[in-house]
Structure formats: C-alpha cells, structure tokens
Short mmCIF file of N, CA, C and O in Angstrom, two decimals:
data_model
loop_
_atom_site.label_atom_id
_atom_site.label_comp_id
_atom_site.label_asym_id
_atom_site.label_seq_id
_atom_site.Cartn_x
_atom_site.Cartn_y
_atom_site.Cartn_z
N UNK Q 29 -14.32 -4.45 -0.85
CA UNK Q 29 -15.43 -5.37 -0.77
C UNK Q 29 -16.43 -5.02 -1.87
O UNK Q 29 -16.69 -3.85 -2.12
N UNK Q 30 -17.20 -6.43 -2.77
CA UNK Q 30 -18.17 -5.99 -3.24
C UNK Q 30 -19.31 -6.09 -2.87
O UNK Q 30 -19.39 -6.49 -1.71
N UNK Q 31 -20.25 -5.89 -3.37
CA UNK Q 31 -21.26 -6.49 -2.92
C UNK Q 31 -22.20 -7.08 -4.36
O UNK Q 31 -22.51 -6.51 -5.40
N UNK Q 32 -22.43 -8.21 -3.95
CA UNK Q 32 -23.07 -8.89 -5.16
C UNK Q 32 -24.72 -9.38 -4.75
O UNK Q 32 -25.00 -9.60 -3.57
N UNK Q 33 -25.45 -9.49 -5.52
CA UNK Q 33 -26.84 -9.20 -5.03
C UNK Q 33 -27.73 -9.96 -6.55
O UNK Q 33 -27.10 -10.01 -7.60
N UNK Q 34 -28.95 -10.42 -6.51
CA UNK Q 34 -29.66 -10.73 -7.60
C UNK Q 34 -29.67 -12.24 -7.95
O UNK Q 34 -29.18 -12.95 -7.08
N UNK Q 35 -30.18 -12.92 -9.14
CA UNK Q 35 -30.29 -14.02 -9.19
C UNK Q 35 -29.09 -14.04 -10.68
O UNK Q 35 -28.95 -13.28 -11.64
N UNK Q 36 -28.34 -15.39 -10.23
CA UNK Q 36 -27.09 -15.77 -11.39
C UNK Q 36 -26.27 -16.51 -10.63
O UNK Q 36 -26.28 -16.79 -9.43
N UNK Q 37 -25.65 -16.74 -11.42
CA UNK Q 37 -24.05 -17.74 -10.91
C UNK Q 37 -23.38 -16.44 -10.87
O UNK Q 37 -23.68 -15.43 -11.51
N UNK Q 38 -22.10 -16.67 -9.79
CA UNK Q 38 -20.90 -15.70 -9.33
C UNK Q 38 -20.04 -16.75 -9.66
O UNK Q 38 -20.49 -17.89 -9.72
N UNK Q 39 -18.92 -16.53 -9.86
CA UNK Q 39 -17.30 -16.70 -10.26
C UNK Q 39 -16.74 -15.96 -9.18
O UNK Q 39 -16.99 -14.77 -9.38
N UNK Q 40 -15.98 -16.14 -7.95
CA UNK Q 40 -15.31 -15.78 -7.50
C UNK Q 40 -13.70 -16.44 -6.78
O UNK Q 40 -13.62 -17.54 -6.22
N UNK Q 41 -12.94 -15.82 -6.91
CA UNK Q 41 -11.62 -16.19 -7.18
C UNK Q 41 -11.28 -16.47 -5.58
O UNK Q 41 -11.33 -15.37 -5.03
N UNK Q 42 -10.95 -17.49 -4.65
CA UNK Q 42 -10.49 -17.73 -3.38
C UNK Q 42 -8.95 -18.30 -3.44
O UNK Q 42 -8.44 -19.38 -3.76
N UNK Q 43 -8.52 -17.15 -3.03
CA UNK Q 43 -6.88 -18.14 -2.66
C UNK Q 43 -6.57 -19.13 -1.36
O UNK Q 43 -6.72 -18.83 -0.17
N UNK Q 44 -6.16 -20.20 -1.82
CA UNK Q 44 -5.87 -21.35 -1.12
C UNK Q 44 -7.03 -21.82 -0.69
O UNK Q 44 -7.83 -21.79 -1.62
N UNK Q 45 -7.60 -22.30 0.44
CA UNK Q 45 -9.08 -23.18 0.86
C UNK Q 45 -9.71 -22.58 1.52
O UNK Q 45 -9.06 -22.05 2.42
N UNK Q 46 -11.06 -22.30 1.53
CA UNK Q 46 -11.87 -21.52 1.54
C UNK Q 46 -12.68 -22.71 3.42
O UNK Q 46 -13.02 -23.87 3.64
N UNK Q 47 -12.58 -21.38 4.24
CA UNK Q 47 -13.45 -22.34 5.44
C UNK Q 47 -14.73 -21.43 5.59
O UNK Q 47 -14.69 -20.22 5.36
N UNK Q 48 -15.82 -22.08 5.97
CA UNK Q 48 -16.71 -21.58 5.90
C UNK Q 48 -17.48 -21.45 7.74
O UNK Q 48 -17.59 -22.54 8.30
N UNK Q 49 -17.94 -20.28 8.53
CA UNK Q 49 -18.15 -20.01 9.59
C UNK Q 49 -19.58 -19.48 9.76
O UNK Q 49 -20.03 -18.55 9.09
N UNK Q 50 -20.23 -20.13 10.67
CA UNK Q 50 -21.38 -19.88 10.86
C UNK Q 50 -22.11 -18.82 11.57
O UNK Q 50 -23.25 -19.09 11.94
N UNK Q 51 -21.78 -18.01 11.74
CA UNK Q 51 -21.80 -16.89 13.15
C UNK Q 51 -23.71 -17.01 13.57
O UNK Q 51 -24.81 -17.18 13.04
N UNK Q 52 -23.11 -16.83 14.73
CA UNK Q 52 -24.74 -16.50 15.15
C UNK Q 52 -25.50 -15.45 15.76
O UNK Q 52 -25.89 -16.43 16.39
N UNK Q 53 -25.84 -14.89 16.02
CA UNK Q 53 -26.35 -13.41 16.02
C UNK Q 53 -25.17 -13.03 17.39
O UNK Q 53 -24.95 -13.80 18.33
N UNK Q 54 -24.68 -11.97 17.24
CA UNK Q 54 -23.95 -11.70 18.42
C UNK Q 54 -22.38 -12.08 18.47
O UNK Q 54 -21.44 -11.59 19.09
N UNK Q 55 -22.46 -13.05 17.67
CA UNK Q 55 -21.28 -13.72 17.74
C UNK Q 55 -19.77 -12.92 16.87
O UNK Q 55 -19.83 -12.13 15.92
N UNK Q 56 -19.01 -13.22 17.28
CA UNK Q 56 -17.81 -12.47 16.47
C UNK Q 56 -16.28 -13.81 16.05
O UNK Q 56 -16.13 -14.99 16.40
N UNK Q 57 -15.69 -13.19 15.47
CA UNK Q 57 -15.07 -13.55 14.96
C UNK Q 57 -13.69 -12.43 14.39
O UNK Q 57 -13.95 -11.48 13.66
N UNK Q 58 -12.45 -12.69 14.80
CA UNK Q 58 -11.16 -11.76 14.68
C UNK Q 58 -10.22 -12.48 13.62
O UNK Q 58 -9.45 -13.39 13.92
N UNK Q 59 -10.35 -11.96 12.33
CA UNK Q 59 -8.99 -12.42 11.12
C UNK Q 59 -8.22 -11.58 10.93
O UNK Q 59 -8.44 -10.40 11.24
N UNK Q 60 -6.92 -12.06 10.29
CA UNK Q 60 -6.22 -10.85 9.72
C UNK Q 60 -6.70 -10.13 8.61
O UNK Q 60 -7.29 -10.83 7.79
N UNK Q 61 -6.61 -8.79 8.33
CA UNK Q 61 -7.35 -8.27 7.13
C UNK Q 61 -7.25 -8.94 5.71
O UNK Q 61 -7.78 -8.40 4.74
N UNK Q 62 -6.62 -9.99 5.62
CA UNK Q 62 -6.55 -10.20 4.07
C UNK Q 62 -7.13 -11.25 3.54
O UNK Q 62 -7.27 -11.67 2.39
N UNK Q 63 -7.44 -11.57 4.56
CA UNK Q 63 -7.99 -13.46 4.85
C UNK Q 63 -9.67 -13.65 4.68
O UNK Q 63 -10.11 -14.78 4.49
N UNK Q 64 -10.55 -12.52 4.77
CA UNK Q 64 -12.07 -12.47 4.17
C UNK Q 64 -12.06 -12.28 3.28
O UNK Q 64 -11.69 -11.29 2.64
N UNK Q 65 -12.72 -13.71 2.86
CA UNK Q 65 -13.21 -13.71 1.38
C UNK Q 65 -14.07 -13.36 1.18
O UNK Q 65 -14.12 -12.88 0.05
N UNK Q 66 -15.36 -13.28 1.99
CA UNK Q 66 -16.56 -12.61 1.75
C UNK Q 66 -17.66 -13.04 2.79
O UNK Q 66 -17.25 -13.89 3.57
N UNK Q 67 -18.54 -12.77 2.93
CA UNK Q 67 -19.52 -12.89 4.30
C UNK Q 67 -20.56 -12.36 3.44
O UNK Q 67 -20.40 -11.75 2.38
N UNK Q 68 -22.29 -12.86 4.37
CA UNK Q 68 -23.59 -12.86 4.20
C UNK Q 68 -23.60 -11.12 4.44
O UNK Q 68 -22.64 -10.52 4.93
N UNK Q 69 -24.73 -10.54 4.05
CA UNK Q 69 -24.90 -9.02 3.84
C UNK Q 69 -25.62 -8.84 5.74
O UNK Q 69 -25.59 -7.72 6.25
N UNK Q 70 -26.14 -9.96 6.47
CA UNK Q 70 -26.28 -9.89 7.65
C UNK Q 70 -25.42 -9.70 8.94
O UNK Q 70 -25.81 -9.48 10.08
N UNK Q 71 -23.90 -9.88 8.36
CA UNK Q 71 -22.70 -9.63 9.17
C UNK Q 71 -22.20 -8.13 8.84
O UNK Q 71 -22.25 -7.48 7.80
N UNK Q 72 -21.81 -7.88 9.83
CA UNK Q 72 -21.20 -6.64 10.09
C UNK Q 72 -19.22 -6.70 10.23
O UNK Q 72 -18.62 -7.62 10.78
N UNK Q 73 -18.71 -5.78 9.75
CA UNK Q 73 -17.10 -5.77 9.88
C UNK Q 73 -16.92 -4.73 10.09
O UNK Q 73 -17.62 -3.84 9.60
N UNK Q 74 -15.66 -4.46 11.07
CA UNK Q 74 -15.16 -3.51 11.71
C UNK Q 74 -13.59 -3.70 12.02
O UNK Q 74 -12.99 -4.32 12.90
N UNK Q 75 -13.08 -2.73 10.71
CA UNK Q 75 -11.54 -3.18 11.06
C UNK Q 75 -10.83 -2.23 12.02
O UNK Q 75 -10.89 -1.00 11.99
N UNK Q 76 -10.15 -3.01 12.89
CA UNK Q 76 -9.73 -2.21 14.13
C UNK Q 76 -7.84 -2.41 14.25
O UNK Q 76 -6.98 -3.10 13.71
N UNK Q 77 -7.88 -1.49 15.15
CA UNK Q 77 -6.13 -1.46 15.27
C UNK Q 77 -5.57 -2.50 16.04
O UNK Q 77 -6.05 -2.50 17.18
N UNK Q 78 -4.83 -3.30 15.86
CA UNK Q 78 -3.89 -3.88 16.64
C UNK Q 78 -3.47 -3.05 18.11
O UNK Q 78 -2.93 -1.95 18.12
N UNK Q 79 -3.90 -3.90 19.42
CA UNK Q 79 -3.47 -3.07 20.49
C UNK Q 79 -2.32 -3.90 20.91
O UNK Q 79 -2.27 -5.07 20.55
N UNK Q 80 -1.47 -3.41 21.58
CA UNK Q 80 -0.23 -3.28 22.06
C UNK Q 80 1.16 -3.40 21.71
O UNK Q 80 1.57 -4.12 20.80
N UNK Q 81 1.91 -2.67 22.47
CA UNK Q 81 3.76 -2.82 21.01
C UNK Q 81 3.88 -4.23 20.61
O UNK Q 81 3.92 -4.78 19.50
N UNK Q 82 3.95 -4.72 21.98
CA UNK Q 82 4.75 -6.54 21.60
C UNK Q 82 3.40 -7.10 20.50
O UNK Q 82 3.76 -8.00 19.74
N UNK Q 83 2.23 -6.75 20.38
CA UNK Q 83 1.61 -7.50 19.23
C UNK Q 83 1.54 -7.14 17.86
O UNK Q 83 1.40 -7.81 16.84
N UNK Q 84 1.71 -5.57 18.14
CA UNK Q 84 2.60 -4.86 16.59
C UNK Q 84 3.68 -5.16 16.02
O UNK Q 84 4.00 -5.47 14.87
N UNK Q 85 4.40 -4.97 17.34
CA UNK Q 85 5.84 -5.72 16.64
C UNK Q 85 6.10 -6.98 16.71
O UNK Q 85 7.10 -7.27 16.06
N UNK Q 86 5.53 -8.01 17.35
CA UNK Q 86 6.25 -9.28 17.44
C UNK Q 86 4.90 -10.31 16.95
O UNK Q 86 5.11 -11.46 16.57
N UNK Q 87 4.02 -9.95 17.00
CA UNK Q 87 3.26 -10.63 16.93
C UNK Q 87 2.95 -11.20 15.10
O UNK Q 87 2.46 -12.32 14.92
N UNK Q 88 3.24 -10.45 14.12
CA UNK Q 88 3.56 -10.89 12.44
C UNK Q 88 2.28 -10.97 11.83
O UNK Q 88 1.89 -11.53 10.80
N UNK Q 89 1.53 -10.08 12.97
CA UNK Q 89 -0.03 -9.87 12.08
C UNK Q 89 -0.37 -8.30 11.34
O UNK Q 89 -1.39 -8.03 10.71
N UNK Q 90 0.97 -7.26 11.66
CA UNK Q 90 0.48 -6.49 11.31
C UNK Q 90 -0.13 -5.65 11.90
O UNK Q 90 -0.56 -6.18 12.93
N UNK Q 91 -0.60 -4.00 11.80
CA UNK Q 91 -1.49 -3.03 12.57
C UNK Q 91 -2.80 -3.32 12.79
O UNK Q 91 -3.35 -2.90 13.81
N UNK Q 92 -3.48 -4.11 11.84
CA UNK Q 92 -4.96 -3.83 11.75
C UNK Q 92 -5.59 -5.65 11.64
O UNK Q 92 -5.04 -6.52 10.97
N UNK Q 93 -6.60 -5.79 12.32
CA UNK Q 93 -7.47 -7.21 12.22
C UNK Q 93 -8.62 -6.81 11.81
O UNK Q 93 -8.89 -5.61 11.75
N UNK Q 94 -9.66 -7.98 11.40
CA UNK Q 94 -10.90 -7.39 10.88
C UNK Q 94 -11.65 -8.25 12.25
O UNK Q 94 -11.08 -9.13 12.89
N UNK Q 95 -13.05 -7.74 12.48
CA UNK Q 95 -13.74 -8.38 13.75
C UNK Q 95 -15.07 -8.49 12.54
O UNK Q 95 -15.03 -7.60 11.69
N UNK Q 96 -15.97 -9.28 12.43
CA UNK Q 96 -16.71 -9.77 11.54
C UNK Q 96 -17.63 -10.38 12.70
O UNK Q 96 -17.29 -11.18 13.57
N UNK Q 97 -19.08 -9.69 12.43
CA UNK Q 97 -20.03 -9.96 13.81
C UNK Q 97 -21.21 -10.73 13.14
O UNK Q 97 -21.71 -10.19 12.15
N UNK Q 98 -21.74 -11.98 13.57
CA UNK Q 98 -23.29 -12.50 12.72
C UNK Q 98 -24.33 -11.49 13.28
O UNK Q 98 -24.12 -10.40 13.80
N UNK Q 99 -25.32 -12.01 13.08
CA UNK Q 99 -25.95 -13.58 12.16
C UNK Q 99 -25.58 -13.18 10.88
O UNK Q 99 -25.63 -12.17 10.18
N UNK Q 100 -25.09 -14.59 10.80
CA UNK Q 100 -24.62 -14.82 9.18
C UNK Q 100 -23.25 -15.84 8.76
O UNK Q 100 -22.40 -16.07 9.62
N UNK Q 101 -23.13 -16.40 7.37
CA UNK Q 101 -22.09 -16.93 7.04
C UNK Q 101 -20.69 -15.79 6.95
O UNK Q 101 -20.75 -14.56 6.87
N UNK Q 102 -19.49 -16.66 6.98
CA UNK Q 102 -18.19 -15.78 7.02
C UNK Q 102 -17.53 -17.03 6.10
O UNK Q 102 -17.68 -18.25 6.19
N UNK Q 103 -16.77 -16.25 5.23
CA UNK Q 103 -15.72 -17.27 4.38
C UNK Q 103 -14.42 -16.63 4.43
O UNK Q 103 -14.09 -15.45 4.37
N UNK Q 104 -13.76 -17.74 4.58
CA UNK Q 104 -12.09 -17.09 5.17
C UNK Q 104 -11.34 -17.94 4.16
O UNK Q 104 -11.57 -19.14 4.08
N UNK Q 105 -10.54 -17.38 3.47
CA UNK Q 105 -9.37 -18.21 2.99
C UNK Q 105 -8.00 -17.84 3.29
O UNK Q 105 -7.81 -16.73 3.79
N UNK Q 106 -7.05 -18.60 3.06
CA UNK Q 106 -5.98 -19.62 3.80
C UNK Q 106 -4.65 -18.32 3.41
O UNK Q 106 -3.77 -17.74 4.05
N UNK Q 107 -5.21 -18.32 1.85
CA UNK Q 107 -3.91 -17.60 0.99
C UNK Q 107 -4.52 -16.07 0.67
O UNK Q 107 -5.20 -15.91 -0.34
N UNK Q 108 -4.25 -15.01 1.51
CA UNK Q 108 -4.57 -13.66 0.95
C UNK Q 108 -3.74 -13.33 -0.31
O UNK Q 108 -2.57 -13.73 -0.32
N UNK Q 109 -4.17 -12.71 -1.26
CA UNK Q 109 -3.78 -11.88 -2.93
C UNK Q 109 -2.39 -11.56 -3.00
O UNK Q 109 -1.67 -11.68 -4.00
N UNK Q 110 -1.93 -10.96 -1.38
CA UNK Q 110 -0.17 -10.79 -1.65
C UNK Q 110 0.27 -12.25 -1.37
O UNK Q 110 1.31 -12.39 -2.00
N UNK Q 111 0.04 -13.13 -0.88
CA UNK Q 111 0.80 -14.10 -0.27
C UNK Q 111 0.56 -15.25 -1.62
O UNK Q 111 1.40 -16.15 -1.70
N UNK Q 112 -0.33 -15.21 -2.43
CA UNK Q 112 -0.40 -15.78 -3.74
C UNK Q 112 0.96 -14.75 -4.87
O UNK Q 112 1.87 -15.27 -5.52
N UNK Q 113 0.79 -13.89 -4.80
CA UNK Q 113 2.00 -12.96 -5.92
C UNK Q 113 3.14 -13.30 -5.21
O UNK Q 113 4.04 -13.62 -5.99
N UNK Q 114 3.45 -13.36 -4.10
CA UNK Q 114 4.81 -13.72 -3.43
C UNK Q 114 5.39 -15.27 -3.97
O UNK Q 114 6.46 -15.23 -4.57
N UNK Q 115 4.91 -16.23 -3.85
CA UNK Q 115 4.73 -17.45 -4.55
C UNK Q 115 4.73 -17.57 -5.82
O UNK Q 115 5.43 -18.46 -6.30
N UNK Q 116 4.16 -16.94 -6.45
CA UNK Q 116 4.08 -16.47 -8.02
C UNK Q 116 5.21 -16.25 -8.70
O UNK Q 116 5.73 -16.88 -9.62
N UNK Q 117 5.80 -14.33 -7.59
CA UNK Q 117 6.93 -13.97 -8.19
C UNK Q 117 8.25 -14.77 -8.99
O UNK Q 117 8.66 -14.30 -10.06
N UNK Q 118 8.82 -15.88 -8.46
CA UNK Q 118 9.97 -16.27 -9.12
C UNK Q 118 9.87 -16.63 -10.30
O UNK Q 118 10.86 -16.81 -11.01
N UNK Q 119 8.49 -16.82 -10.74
CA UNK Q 119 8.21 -17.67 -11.60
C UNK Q 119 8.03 -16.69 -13.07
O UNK Q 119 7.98 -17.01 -14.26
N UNK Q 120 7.98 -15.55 -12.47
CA UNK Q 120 7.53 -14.36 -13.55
C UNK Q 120 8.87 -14.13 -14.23
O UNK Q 120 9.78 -14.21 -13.39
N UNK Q 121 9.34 -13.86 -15.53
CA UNK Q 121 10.18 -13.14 -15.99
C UNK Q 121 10.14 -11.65 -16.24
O UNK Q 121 9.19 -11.00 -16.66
N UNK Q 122 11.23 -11.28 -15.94
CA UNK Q 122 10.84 -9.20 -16.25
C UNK Q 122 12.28 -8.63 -16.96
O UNK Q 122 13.38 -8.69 -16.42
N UNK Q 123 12.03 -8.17 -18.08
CA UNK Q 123 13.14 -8.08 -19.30
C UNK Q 123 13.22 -6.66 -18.73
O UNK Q 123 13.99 -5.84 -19.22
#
C-alpha cells in the first residue's frame, strides 16, 4: 500500500472496473486480498486468516481476506495484478 497525500493529480493504474464503497463509521467490509485498490486514510484494514478447512480448501479464495472498516471511501477492482499477467501471458513471447 501507498500512501499518497498533498495537492496534484494521481495516475493510478486499476485492473478491470473499479467499484466504489461508502463505508460508514463502524461499518466493514470483507475482499479477497488482491482486489483493494485503495481506500480513504479514515479506513482501517486488517488482513486476517481464512477460518475453516472446507473454506481453505474448497472455497478458491485462498488463506487470507482483507476486512476494511469506515468511515470512509473503499475502491475495489474486479481484476487483481496476477489475474491481469495470467491473461497477458500467452500473448508474451520468451526466446
């Protein structure tokens, strides 16, 4: 995560469509880790473990979710950084 701060235009890179979530003080919100694009400096994140076997193993999310708490905006996009290179790959040549 960065953190960006000050007055300017940002450029930042979102894979696939970007949804935007309103949290409100208290409020939470559970993604998979790859899927925050970025959130207000008023939200809090706390990445936690995946509980139980059948949701480790069967469930195709993986060990870990992120919980993302307001007040504040949350931006989630669609396509996390590996799931864009996966898509990518065929397209690459490698001599």
């Amino acid at each position: 995560m960065q953190k960006i701060t000050g007055n300017g235009m940002v450029f930042l890179e979102i894979d696939g469509h970007c949804k935007e979530y309103d949290l409100a003080a208290g409020e939470s919100i559970i993604v998979d880790t790859g899927y925050l694009a970025a959130m207000t400096e008023s939200c809090t994140m706390d990445v936690q473990t995946v509980q139980g076997a059948k949701n480790i193993f069967l469930g195709g999310e993986g060990l870990f979710h992120t919980r993302i708490t307001g007040p504040g905006k949350v931006y989630i996009q669609s396509m996390p950084v590996i799931g864009l290179a996966e898509r990518l790959t065929p397209y690459i040549k490698v001599n």
